[in-house]
């Protein structure tokens, strides 16, 4: 599959956060373990790049998901993680 440079960047950043945050797992890990480690990794990525506050500001301006993804140069699945993070942390 062809992946654009922004998707490559975010995939690499995501995988680096797995390593930096000791959030690794293998194919035998339980679904709960995988979910916890993905949350830990995505939360660290969102904090590192200050994506929650940027997303909130764009939402306040009335931008759509696709517009915000374009502005922040992020993939749509990362946007979904950001929205989940914002809700869990009570940011908005």
mmCIF file of C-alpha atoms in Angstrom:
data_model
loop_
_atom_site.group_PDB
_atom_site.id
_atom_site.type_symbol
_atom_site.label_atom_id
_atom_site.label_comp_id
_atom_site.label_asym_id
_atom_site.label_seq_id
_atom_site.Cartn_x
_atom_site.Cartn_y
_atom_site.Cartn_z
ATOM 1 C CA UNK A 1 0.000 0.000 0.000
ATOM 2 C CA UNK A 2 1.261 3.439 -0.881
ATOM 3 C CA UNK A 3 1.540 5.604 2.185
ATOM 4 C CA UNK A 4 1.980 9.357 1.984
ATOM 5 C CA UNK A 5 4.784 11.109 3.857
ATOM 6 C CA UNK A 6 2.506 12.363 6.630
ATOM 7 C CA UNK A 7 1.115 8.899 7.333
ATOM 8 C CA UNK A 8 4.676 7.531 7.358
ATOM 9 C CA UNK A 9 5.671 10.224 9.829
ATOM 10 C CA UNK A 10 2.789 9.478 12.207
ATOM 11 C CA UNK A 11 3.252 5.698 11.981
ATOM 12 C CA UNK A 12 6.921 6.150 12.861
ATOM 13 C CA UNK A 13 6.096 8.522 15.715
ATOM 14 C CA UNK A 14 3.510 6.077 17.046
ATOM 15 C CA UNK A 15 5.941 3.160 17.014
ATOM 16 C CA UNK A 16 8.660 5.263 18.675
ATOM 17 C CA UNK A 17 6.227 6.134 21.471
ATOM 18 C CA UNK A 18 5.637 2.410 22.021
ATOM 19 C CA UNK A 19 9.361 2.044 22.668
ATOM 20 C CA UNK A 20 9.826 5.243 24.689
ATOM 21 C CA UNK A 21 6.870 4.430 26.942
ATOM 22 C CA UNK A 22 7.630 0.735 27.384
ATOM 23 C CA UNK A 23 4.260 -0.063 25.813
ATOM 24 C CA UNK A 24 5.304 -3.069 23.784
ATOM 25 C CA UNK A 25 3.355 -6.281 23.280
ATOM 26 C CA UNK A 26 3.546 -9.410 21.197
ATOM 27 C CA UNK A 27 1.099 -11.472 19.206
ATOM 28 C CA UNK A 28 0.217 -13.532 22.304
ATOM 29 C CA UNK A 29 -0.867 -10.500 24.348
ATOM 30 C CA UNK A 30 -4.454 -10.297 25.536
ATOM 31 C CA UNK A 31 -6.839 -7.813 23.952
ATOM 32 C CA UNK A 32 -6.871 -5.883 27.225
ATOM 33 C CA UNK A 33 -3.072 -5.618 27.279
ATOM 34 C CA UNK A 34 -3.003 -4.459 23.678
ATOM 35 C CA UNK A 35 -5.721 -1.883 24.317
ATOM 36 C CA UNK A 36 -3.949 -0.493 27.399
ATOM 37 C CA UNK A 37 -0.627 -0.199 25.610
ATOM 38 C CA UNK A 38 -2.195 1.445 22.568
ATOM 39 C CA UNK A 39 -3.921 3.991 24.828
ATOM 40 C CA UNK A 40 -0.631 4.679 26.612
ATOM 41 C CA UNK A 41 1.169 5.123 23.292
ATOM 42 C CA UNK A 42 -1.495 7.314 21.709
ATOM 43 C CA UNK A 43 -1.792 9.475 24.832
ATOM 44 C CA UNK A 44 1.970 10.059 24.806
ATOM 45 C CA UNK A 45 1.882 10.932 21.100
ATOM 46 C CA UNK A 46 -0.973 13.390 21.608
ATOM 47 C CA UNK A 47 0.827 15.074 24.518
ATOM 48 C CA UNK A 48 4.166 15.197 22.689
ATOM 49 C CA UNK A 49 2.681 17.045 19.720
ATOM 50 C CA UNK A 50 0.135 19.113 21.681
ATOM 51 C CA UNK A 51 -2.607 17.711 19.461
ATOM 52 C CA UNK A 52 -5.455 17.955 21.971
ATOM 53 C CA UNK A 53 -5.356 21.725 22.382
ATOM 54 C CA UNK A 54 -4.836 22.294 18.647
ATOM 55 C CA UNK A 55 -7.785 20.054 17.856
ATOM 56 C CA UNK A 56 -10.011 21.796 20.406
ATOM 57 C CA UNK A 57 -9.181 25.185 18.897
ATOM 58 C CA UNK A 58 -10.051 23.963 15.399
ATOM 59 C CA UNK A 59 -13.288 22.400 16.659
ATOM 60 C CA UNK A 60 -14.228 25.728 18.271
ATOM 61 C CA UNK A 61 -13.714 27.358 14.877
ATOM 62 C CA UNK A 62 -16.201 24.885 13.414
ATOM 63 C CA UNK A 63 -13.772 22.906 11.269
ATOM 64 C CA UNK A 64 -14.760 19.381 10.228
ATOM 65 C CA UNK A 65 -12.766 16.239 10.899
ATOM 66 C CA UNK A 66 -11.284 16.242 7.404
ATOM 67 C CA UNK A 67 -10.389 19.938 7.631
ATOM 68 C CA UNK A 68 -8.666 19.434 10.981
ATOM 69 C CA UNK A 69 -6.781 16.427 9.666
ATOM 70 C CA UNK A 70 -5.613 18.499 6.729
ATOM 71 C CA UNK A 71 -4.589 21.437 8.938
ATOM 72 C CA UNK A 72 -2.666 19.243 11.375
ATOM 73 C CA UNK A 73 -1.441 16.867 8.647
ATOM 74 C CA UNK A 74 -2.643 13.847 10.627
ATOM 75 C CA UNK A 75 -4.404 10.642 9.558
ATOM 76 C CA UNK A 76 -8.090 10.307 10.392
ATOM 77 C CA UNK A 77 -7.530 7.439 12.841
ATOM 78 C CA UNK A 78 -5.206 9.680 14.887
ATOM 79 C CA UNK A 79 -7.954 12.315 14.933
ATOM 80 C CA UNK A 80 -10.290 9.691 16.423
ATOM 81 C CA UNK A 81 -7.729 8.962 19.147
ATOM 82 C CA UNK A 82 -7.415 12.681 19.869
ATOM 83 C CA UNK A 83 -11.188 13.048 20.262
ATOM 84 C CA UNK A 84 -11.236 10.051 22.604
ATOM 85 C CA UNK A 85 -8.369 11.592 24.605
ATOM 86 C CA UNK A 86 -10.162 14.951 24.836
ATOM 87 C CA UNK A 87 -13.314 13.240 26.136
ATOM 88 C CA UNK A 88 -11.453 11.025 28.626
ATOM 89 C CA UNK A 89 -9.462 13.946 29.995
ATOM 90 C CA UNK A 90 -12.470 16.305 30.103
ATOM 91 C CA UNK A 91 -10.625 18.911 28.037
ATOM 92 C CA UNK A 92 -13.657 20.145 26.139
#
